[in-house]
Tab-separated table of C-alpha atoms and ligand atoms in Angstrom:
chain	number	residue	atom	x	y	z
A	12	UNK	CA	-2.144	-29.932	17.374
A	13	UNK	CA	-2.544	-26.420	16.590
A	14	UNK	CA	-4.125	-25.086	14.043
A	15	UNK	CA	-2.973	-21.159	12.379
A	16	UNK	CA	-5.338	-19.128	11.239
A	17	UNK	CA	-5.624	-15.949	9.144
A	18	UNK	CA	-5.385	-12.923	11.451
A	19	UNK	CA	-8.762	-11.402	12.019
A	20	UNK	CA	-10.583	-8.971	9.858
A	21	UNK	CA	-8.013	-10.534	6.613
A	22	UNK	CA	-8.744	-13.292	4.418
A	23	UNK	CA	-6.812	-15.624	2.041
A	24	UNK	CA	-7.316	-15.149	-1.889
A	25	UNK	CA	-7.304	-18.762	-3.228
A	26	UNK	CA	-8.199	-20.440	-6.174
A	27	UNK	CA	-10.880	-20.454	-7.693
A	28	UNK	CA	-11.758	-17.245	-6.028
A	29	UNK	CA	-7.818	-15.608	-6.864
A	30	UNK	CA	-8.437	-15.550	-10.277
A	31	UNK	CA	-11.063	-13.358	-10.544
A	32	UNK	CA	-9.384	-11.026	-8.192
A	33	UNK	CA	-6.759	-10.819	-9.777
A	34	UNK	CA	-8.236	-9.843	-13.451
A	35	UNK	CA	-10.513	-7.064	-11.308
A	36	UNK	CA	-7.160	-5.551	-10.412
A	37	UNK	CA	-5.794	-5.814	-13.705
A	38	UNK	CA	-8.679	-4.445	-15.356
A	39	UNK	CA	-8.441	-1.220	-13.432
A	40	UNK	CA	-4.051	-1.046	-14.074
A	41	UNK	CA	-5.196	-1.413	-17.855
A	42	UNK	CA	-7.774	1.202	-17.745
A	43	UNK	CA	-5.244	3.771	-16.226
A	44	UNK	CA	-2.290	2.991	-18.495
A	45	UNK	CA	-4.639	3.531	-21.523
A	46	UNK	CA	-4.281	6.882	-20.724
A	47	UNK	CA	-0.931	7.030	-19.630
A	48	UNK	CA	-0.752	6.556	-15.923
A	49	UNK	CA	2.619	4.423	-15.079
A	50	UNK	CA	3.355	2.135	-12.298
A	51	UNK	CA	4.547	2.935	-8.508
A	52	UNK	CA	5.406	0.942	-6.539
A	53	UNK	CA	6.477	2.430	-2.768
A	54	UNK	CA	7.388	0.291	0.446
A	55	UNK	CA	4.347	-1.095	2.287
A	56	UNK	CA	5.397	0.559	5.679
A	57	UNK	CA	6.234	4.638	5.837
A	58	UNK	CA	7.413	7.288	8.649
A	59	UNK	CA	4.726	7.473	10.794
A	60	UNK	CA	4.927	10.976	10.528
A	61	UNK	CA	4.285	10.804	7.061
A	62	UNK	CA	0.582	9.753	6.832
A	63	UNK	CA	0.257	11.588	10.551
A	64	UNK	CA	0.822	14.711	8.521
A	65	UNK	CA	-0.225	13.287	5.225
A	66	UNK	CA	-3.702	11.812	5.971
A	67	UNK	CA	-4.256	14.325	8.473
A	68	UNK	CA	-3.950	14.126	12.915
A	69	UNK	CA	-7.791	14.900	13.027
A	70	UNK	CA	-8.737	11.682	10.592
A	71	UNK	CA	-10.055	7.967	11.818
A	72	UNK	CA	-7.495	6.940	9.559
A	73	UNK	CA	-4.417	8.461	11.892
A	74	UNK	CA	-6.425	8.596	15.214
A	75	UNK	CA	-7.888	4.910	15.215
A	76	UNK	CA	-6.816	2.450	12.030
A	77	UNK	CA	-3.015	3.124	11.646
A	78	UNK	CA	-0.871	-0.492	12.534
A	79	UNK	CA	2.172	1.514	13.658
A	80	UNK	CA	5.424	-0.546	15.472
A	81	UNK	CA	9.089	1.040	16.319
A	82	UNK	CA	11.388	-1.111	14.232
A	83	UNK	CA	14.508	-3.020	15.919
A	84	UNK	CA	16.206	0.345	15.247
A	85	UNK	CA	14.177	2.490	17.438
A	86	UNK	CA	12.015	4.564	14.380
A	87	UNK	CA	8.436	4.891	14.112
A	88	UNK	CA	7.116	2.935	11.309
A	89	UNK	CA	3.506	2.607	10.073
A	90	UNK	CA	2.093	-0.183	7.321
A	91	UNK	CA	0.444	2.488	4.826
A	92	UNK	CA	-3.492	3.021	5.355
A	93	UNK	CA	-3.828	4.760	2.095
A	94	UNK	CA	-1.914	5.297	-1.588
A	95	UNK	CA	-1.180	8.971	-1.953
A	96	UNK	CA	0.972	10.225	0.602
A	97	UNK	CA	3.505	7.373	0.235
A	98	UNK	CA	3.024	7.691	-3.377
A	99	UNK	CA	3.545	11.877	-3.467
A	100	UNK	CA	6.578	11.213	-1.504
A	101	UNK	CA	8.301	8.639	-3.724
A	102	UNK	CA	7.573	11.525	-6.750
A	103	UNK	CA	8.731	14.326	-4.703
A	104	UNK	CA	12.038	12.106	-3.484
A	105	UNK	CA	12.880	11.330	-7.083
A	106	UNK	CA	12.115	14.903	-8.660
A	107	UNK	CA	10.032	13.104	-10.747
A	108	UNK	CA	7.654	16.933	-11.174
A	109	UNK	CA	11.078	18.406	-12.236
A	110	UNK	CA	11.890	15.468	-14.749
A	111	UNK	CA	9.685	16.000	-17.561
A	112	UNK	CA	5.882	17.082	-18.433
A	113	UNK	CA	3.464	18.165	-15.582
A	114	UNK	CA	1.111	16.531	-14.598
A	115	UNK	CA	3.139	13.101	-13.701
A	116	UNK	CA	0.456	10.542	-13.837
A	117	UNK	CA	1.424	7.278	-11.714
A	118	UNK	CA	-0.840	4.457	-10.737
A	119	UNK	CA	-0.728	1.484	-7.745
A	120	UNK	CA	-2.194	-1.345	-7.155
A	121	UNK	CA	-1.453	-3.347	-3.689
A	122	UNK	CA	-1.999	-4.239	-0.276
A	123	UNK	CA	-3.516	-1.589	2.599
A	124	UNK	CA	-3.636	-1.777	6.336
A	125	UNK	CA	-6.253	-0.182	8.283
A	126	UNK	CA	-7.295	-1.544	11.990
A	127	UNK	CA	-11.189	-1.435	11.317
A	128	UNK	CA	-13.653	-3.141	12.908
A	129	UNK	CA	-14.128	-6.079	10.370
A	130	UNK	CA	-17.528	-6.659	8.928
A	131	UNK	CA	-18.217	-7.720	5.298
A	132	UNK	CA	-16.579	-5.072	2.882
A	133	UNK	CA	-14.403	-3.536	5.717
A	134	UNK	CA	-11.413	-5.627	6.478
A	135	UNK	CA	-7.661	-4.622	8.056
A	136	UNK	CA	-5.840	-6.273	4.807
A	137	UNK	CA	-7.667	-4.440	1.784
A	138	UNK	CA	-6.663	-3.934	-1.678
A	139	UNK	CA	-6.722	-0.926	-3.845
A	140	UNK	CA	-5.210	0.346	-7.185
A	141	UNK	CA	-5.149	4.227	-7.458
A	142	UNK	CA	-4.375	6.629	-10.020
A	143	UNK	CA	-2.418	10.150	-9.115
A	144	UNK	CA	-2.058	12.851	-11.597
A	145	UNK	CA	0.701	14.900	-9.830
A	146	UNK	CA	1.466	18.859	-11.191
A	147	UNK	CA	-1.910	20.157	-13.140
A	148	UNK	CA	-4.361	22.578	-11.590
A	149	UNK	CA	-6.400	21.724	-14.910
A	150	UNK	CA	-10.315	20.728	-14.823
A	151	UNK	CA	-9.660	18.394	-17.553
A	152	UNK	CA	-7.180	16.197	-15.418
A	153	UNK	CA	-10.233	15.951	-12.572
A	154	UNK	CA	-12.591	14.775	-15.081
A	155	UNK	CA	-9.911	12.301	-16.944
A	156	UNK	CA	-9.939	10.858	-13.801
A	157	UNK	CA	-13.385	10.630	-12.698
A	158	UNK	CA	-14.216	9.329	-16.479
A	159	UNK	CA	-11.520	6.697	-16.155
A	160	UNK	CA	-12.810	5.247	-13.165
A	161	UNK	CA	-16.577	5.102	-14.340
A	162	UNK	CA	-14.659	3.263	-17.522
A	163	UNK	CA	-12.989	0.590	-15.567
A	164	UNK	CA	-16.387	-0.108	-13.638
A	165	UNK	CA	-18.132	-0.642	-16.497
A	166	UNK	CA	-15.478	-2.287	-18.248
A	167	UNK	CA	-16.111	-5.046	-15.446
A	168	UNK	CA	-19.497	-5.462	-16.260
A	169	UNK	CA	-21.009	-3.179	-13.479
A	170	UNK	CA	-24.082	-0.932	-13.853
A	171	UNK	CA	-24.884	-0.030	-10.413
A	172	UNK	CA	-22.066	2.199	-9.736
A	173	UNK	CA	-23.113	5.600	-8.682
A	174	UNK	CA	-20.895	8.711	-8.496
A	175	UNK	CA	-21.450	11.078	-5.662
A	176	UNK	CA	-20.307	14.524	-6.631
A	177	UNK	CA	-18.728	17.870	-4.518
A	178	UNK	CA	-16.795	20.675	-4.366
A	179	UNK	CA	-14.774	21.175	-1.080
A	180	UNK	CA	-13.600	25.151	-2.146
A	181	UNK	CA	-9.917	26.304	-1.874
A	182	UNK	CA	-7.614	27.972	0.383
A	183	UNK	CA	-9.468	31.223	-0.655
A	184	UNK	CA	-13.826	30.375	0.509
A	185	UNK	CA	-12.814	26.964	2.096
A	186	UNK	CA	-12.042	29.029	5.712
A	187	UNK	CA	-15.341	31.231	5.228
A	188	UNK	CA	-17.334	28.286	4.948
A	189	UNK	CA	-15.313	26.551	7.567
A	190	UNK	CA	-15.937	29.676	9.706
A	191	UNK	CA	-19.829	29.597	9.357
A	192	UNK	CA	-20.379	25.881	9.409
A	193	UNK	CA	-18.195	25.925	13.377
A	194	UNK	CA	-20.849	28.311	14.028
A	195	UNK	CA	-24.183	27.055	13.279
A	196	UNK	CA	-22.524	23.563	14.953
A	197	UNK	CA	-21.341	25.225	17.892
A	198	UNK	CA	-24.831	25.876	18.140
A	199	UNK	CA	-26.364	22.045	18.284
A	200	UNK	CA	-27.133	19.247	20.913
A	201	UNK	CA	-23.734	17.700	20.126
A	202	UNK	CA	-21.205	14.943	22.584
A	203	UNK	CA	-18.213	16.297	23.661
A	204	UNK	CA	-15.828	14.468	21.087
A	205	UNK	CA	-18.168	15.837	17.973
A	206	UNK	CA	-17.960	18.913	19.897
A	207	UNK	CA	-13.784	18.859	19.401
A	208	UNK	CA	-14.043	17.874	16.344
A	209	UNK	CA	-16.191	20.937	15.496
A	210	UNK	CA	-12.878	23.085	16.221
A	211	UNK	CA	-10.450	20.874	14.751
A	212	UNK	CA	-11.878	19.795	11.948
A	213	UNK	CA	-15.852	21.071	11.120
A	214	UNK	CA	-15.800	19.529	7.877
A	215	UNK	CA	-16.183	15.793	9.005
A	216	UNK	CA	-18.758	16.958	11.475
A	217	UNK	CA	-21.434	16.921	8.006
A	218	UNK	CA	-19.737	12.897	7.121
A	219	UNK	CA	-21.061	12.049	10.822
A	220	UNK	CA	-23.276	8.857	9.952
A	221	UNK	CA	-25.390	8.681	13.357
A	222	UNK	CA	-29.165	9.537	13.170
A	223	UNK	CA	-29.265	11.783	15.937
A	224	UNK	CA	-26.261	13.903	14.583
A	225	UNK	CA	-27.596	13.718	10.609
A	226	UNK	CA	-31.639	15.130	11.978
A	227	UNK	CA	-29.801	17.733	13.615
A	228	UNK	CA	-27.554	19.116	10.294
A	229	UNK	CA	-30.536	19.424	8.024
A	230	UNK	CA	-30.253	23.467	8.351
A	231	UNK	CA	-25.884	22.916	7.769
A	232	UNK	CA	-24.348	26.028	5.519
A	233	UNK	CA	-23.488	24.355	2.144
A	234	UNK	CA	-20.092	24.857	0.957
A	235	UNK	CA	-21.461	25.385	-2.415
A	236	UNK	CA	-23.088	28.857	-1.096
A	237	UNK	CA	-19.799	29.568	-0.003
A	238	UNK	CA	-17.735	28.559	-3.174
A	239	UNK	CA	-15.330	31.690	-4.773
A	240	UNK	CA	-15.826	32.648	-8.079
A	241	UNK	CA	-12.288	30.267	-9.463
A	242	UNK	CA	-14.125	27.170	-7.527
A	243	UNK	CA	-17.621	27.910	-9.053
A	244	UNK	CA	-15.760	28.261	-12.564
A	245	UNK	CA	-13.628	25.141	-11.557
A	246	UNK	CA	-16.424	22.754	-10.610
A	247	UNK	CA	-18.392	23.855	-13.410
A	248	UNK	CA	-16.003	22.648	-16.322
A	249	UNK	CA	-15.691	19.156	-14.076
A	250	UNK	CA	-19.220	19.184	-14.385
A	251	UNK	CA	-19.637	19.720	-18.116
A	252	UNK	CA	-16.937	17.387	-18.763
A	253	UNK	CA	-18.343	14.528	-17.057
A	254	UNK	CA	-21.830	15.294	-18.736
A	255	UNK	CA	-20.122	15.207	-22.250
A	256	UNK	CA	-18.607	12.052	-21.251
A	257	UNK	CA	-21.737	10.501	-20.961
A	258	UNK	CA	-21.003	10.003	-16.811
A	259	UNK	CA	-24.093	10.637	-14.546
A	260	UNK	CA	-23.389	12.085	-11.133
A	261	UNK	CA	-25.164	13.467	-7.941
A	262	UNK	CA	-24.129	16.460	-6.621
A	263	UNK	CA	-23.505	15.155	-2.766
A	264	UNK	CA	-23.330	18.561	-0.701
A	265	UNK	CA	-22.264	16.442	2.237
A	266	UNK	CA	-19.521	14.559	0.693
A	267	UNK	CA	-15.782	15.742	2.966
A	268	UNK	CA	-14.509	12.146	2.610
A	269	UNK	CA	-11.976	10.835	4.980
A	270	UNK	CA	-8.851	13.103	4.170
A	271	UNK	CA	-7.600	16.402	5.049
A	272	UNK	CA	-6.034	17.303	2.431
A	273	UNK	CA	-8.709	17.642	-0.129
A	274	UNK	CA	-9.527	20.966	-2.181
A	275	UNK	CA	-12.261	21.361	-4.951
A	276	UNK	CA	-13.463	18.193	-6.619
A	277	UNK	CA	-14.358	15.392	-4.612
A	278	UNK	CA	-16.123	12.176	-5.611
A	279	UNK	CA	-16.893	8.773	-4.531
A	280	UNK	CA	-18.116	5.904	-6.081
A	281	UNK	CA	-20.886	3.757	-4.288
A	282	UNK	CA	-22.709	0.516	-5.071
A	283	UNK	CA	-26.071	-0.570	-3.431
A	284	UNK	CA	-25.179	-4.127	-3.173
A	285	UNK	CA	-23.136	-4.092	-0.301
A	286	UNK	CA	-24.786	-3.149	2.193
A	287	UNK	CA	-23.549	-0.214	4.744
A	288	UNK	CA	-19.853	-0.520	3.054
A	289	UNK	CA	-21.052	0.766	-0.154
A	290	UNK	CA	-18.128	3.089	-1.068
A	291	UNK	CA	-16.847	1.233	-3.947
A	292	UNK	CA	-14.002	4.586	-4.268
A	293	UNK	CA	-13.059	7.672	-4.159
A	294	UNK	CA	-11.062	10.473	-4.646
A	295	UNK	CA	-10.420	13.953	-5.020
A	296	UNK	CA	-7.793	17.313	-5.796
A	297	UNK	CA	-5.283	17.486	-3.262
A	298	UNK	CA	-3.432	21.052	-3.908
A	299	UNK	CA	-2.224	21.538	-0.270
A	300	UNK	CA	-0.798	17.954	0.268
A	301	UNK	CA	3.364	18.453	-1.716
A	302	UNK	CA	3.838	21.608	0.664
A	303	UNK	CA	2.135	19.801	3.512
A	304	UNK	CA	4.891	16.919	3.089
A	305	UNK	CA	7.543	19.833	2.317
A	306	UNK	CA	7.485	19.787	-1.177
A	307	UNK	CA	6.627	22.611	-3.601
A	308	UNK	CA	3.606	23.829	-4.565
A	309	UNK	CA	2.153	20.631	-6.689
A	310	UNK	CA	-1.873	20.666	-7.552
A	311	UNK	CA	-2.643	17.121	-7.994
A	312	UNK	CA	-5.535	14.958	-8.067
A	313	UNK	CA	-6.583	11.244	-7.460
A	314	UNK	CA	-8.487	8.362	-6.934
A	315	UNK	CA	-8.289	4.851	-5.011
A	316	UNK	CA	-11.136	1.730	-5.861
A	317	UNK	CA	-11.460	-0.959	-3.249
A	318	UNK	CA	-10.782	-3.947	-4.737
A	319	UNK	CA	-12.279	-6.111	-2.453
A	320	UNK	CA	-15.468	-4.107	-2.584
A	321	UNK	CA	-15.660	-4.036	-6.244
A	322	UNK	CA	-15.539	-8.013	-6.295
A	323	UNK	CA	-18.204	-8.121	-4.009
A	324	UNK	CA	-20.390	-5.888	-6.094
A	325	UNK	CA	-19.490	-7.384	-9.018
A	326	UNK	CA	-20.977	-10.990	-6.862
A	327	UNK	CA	-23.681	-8.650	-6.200
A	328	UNK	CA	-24.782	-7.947	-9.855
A	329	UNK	CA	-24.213	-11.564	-11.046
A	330	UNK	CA	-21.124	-10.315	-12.974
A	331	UNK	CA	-18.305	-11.671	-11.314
A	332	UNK	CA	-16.970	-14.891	-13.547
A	333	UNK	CA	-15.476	-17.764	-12.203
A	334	UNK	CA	-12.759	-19.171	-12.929
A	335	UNK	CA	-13.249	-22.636	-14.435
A	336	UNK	CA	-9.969	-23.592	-16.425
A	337	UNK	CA	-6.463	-24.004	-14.960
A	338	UNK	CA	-5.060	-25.201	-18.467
A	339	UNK	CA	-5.839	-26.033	-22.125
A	340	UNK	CA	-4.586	-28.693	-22.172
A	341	UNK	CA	-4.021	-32.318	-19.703
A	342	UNK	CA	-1.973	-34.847	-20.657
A	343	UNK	CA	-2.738	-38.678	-19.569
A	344	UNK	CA	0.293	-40.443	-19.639
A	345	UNK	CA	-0.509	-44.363	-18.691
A	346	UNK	CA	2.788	-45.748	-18.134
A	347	UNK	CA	6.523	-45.255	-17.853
A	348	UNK	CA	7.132	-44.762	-21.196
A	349	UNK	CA	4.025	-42.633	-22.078
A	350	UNK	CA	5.017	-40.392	-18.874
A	351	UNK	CA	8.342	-39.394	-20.399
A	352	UNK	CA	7.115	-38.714	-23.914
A	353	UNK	CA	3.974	-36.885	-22.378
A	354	UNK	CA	5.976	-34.977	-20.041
A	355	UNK	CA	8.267	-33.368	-23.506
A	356	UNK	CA	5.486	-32.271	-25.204
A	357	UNK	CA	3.689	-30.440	-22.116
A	358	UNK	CA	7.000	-28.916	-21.587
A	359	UNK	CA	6.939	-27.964	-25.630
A	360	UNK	CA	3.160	-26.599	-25.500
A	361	UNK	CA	4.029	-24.229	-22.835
A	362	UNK	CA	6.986	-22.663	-24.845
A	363	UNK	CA	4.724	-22.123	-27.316
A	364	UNK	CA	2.401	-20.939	-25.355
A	365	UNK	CA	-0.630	-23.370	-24.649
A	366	UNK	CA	-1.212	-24.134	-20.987
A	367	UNK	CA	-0.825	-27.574	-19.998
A	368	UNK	CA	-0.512	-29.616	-17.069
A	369	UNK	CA	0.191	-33.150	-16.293
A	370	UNK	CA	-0.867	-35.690	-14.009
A	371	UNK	CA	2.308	-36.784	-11.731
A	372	UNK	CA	2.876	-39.663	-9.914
A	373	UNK	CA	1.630	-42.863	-11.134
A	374	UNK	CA	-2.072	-43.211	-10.817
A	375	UNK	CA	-5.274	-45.300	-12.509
A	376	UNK	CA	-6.796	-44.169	-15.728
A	377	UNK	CA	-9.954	-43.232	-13.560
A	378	UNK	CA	-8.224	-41.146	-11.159
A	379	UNK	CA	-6.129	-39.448	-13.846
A	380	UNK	CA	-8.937	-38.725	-15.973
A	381	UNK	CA	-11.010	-36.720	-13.262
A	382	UNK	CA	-7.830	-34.867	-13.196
A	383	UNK	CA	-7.887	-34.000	-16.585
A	384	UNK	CA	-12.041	-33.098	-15.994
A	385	UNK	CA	-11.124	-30.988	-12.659
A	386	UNK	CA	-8.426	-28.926	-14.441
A	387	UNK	CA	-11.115	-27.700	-16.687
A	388	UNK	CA	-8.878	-28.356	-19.944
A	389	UNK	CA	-10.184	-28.159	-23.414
A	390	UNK	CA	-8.253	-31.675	-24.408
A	391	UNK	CA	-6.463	-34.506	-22.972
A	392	UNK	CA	-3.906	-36.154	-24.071
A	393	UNK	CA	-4.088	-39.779	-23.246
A	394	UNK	CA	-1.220	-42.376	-24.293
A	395	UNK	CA	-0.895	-46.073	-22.871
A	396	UNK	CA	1.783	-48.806	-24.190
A	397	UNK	CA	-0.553	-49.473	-27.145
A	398	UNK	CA	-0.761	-46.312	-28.595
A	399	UNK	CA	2.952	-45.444	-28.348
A	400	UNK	CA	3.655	-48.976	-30.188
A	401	UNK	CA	1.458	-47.070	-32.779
A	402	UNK	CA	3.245	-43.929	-33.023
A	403	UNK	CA	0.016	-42.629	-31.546
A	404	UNK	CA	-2.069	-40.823	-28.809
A	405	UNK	CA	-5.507	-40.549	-28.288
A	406	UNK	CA	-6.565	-36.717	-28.327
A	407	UNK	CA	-9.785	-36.458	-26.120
A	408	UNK	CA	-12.194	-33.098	-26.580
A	409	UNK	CA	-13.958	-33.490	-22.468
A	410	UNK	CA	-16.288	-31.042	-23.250
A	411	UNK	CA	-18.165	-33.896	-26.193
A	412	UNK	CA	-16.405	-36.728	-25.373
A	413	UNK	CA	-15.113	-37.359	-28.740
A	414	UNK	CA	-11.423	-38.902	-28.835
A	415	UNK	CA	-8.973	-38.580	-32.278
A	416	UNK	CA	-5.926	-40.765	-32.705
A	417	UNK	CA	-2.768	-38.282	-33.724
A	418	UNK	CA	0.731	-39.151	-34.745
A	419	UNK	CA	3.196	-38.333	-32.556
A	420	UNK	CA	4.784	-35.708	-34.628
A	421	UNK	CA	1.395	-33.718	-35.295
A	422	UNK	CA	0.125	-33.431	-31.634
A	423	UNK	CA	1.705	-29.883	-31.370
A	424	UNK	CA	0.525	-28.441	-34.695
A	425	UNK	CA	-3.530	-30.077	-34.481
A	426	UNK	CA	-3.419	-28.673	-30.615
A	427	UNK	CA	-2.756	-25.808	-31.988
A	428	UNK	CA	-4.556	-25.759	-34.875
A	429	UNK	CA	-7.477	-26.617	-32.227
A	430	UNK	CA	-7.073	-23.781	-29.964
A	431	UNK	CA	-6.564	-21.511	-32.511
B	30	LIG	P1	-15.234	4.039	4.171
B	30	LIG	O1	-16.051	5.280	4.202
B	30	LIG	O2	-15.990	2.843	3.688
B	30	LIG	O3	-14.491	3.779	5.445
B	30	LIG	P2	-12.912	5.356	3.184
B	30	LIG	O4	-13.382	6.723	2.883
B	30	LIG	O5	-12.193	5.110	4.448
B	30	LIG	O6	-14.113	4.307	3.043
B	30	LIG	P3	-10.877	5.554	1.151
B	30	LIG	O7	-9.813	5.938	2.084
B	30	LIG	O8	-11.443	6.558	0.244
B	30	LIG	O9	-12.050	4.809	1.954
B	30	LIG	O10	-10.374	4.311	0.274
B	30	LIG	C1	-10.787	4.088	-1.071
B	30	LIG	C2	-11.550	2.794	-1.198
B	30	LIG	O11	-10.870	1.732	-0.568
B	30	LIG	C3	-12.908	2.799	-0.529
B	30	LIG	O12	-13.868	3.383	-1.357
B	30	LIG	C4	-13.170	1.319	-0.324
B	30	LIG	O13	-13.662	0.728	-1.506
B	30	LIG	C5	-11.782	0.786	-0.056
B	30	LIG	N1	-11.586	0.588	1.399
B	30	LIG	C6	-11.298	1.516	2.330
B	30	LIG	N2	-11.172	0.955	3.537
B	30	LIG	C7	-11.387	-0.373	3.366
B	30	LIG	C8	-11.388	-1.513	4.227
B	30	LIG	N3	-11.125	-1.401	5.516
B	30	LIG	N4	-11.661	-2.738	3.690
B	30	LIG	C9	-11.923	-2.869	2.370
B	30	LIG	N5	-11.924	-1.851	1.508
B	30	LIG	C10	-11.661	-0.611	1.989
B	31	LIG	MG1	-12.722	4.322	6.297
């Protein structure tokens, strides 16, 4: 017989390990919607076209990682590599800038395709939740951003989480810097694709990660030479902000990040626990991208944390909490008669809203009592022929051991009472 098995570079989220997951991703919605971000959900697979102009020809992203197919009706799809686009799109289909107060602030959380070359951190199923603030060419909204992402880190318990800091310039000293960074590259010991990618895009040349390439950059122009007088002013009140906030950074002169469509404040988050993969997020202002798609002009900025990533840092500092309990509660039921009455009231604690489970099928006190200890419930709930001739059942704390009989008709309240 064979067996199936997950598709490389993806992995199953199970229990015990789900749960965990699962509150990481929640933990980062909650942080968002504290400050008003709402929910977007947008189809898992896009135009091709729209993440080939979106994310940029020139990128890894579009050139190498994309999982594109033609449908059964003959378009070009592709399963989205990244949030924004898609995201920037839904906003700009609905009119959502037009609909009320700029900026619209949406967040995501979901699956993400990329066809990487799978190590530990780096897979071609990944997770992120982001946060968009579409419509505001405001400082503030840059460091709301940054600031709520440092929160939701720490919320999680993490204190290794460092934030790499840059300015990328505008349509104004962006080209002048583009201009004299082509030239003192065009000038180096270079292979002939980093030697393309010096004319296309010059920029990613400084994110190149190989030794040979980073000895040779040391002498590199710095776009923050280069930066007009609106991005010095710009970056500078980002800066402030995030030092009132309390939120250390390192100014990363290096930092292009993946995209093409970024423009003034760029971050990313890293963690030193995992190992070359360490980009726990990242993010930036994206002013170009609504005409890019063909929308109008629409300033926005964002941010996207790995999920994945962030659990395994989280395993990295220690802080990463199992989970141990299914239910509250496990009912025992030894018997026909005990099964039936056992089975109403674990129906009952659940509309009121105590977890409980059951143990189904008929089975021997031994085996249905490791039940009860594997569910990791507070109580059982045992009853056998004896105690229901009683008007009894035996309430069982498994953490101590100890064992009350209740009547029948005060097992919902003293649970409660219990829990409470
Ligand atoms: P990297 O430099 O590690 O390739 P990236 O710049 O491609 O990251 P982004 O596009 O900024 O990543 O995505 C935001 C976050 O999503 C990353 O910081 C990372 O935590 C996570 N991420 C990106 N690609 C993957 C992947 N293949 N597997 C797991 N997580 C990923
Ligand atoms: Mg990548």
């Amino acid at each position: 017989m064979t067996t199936f098995r997950a598709p490389k570079g993806t992995f199953d989220l199970l229990p015990p390990d789900s749960a965990a997951f699962l509150a990481v991703r929640e933990a980062m919605a909650r942080t968002v919607r504290l400050a008003g971000y709402q929910y977007a959900e947008t189809p898992v697979f896009e135009d091709t076209a729209l993440f080939k102009r979106g994310v940029g020809e020139s990128t890894d992203i579009v050139n190498k990682e994309m999982y594109t197919f033609t449908s059964q009706g003959g378009d070009s799809l592709t399963l989205r590599p990244e949030g924004t686009a898609s995201v920037l799109r839904a906003a700009l289909q609905a009119n959502l800038h037009k609909a009320g107060q700029l900026p619209v602030k949406l967040y995501y959380s979901g699956s993400y395709f990329r066809y990487e070359k799978p190590q530990k951190g780096r897979y071609r199923h990944f997770s992120q939740v982001g946060a968009e603030a579409l419509g505001s060419e405001d400082p503030q909204v840059d460091a709301e951003l940054i600031i709520l992402a440092v929160d939701a880190f720490r919320g999680l318990g993490l204190t290794n989480v460092k934030l790499l800091l840059n300015s990328l310039g505008d349509a104004t000293c962006r080209p002048v810097y583009r201009a004299a960074l082509q030239e003192f590259l065009r000038g180096l010991d270079l292979d002939e694709a980093t030697r393309a990618r010096i004319e296309i895009n010059p920029l990613r040349v400084l994110d190149d990660k190989r030794p040979e390439v980073r000895a040779q950059l040391a002498g590199a122009p710095m776009i923050g030479d280069y930066l007009c007088e609106d991005c010095k002013a710009f970056h500078a009140e980002v800066r402030e902000l995030l030092t009132d906030a309390g939120v250390a950074f390192e100014d990363d002169p290096n930092l292009v990040r993946g995209l093409d469509y970024y423009t003034r404040t760029t971050f990313e988050f890293v963690h030193d626990g995992l190992g070359s993969q360490s980009a726990v997020g990242g993010g930036g202002r994206y002013d170009g991208l609504s005409e890019l798609l063909g929308g109008p002009a629409l300033p926005s900025v964002g941010w996207a944390l790995g999920v994945d990533r962030t659990v395994l840092a989280m395993e990295a500092e220690g802080v990463l909490e199992k989970e141990t309990s299914r239910v509250e509660v496990f009912a025992v039921p030894l018997g026909e008669q005990a099964r039936r009455l056992l089975f109403g009231v674990v129906r009952d604690l659940r509309r009121l809203g105590v977890s409980a489970d059951i143990v189904f099928g008929t089975r021997g006190v031994k085996g249905a009592m490791k039940a009860a200890d594997r569910s990791g419930a507070r109580y059982a709930l045992v009853a056998g022929e004896r105690d229901l001739a009683d008007n009894l059942v035996q309430l069982k704390d498994l953490a101590s051991g100890e064992q009350i009989p209740v009547a029948l008709d005060q097992i919902i309240p003293t649970i409660k009472e219990k829990l409470s």
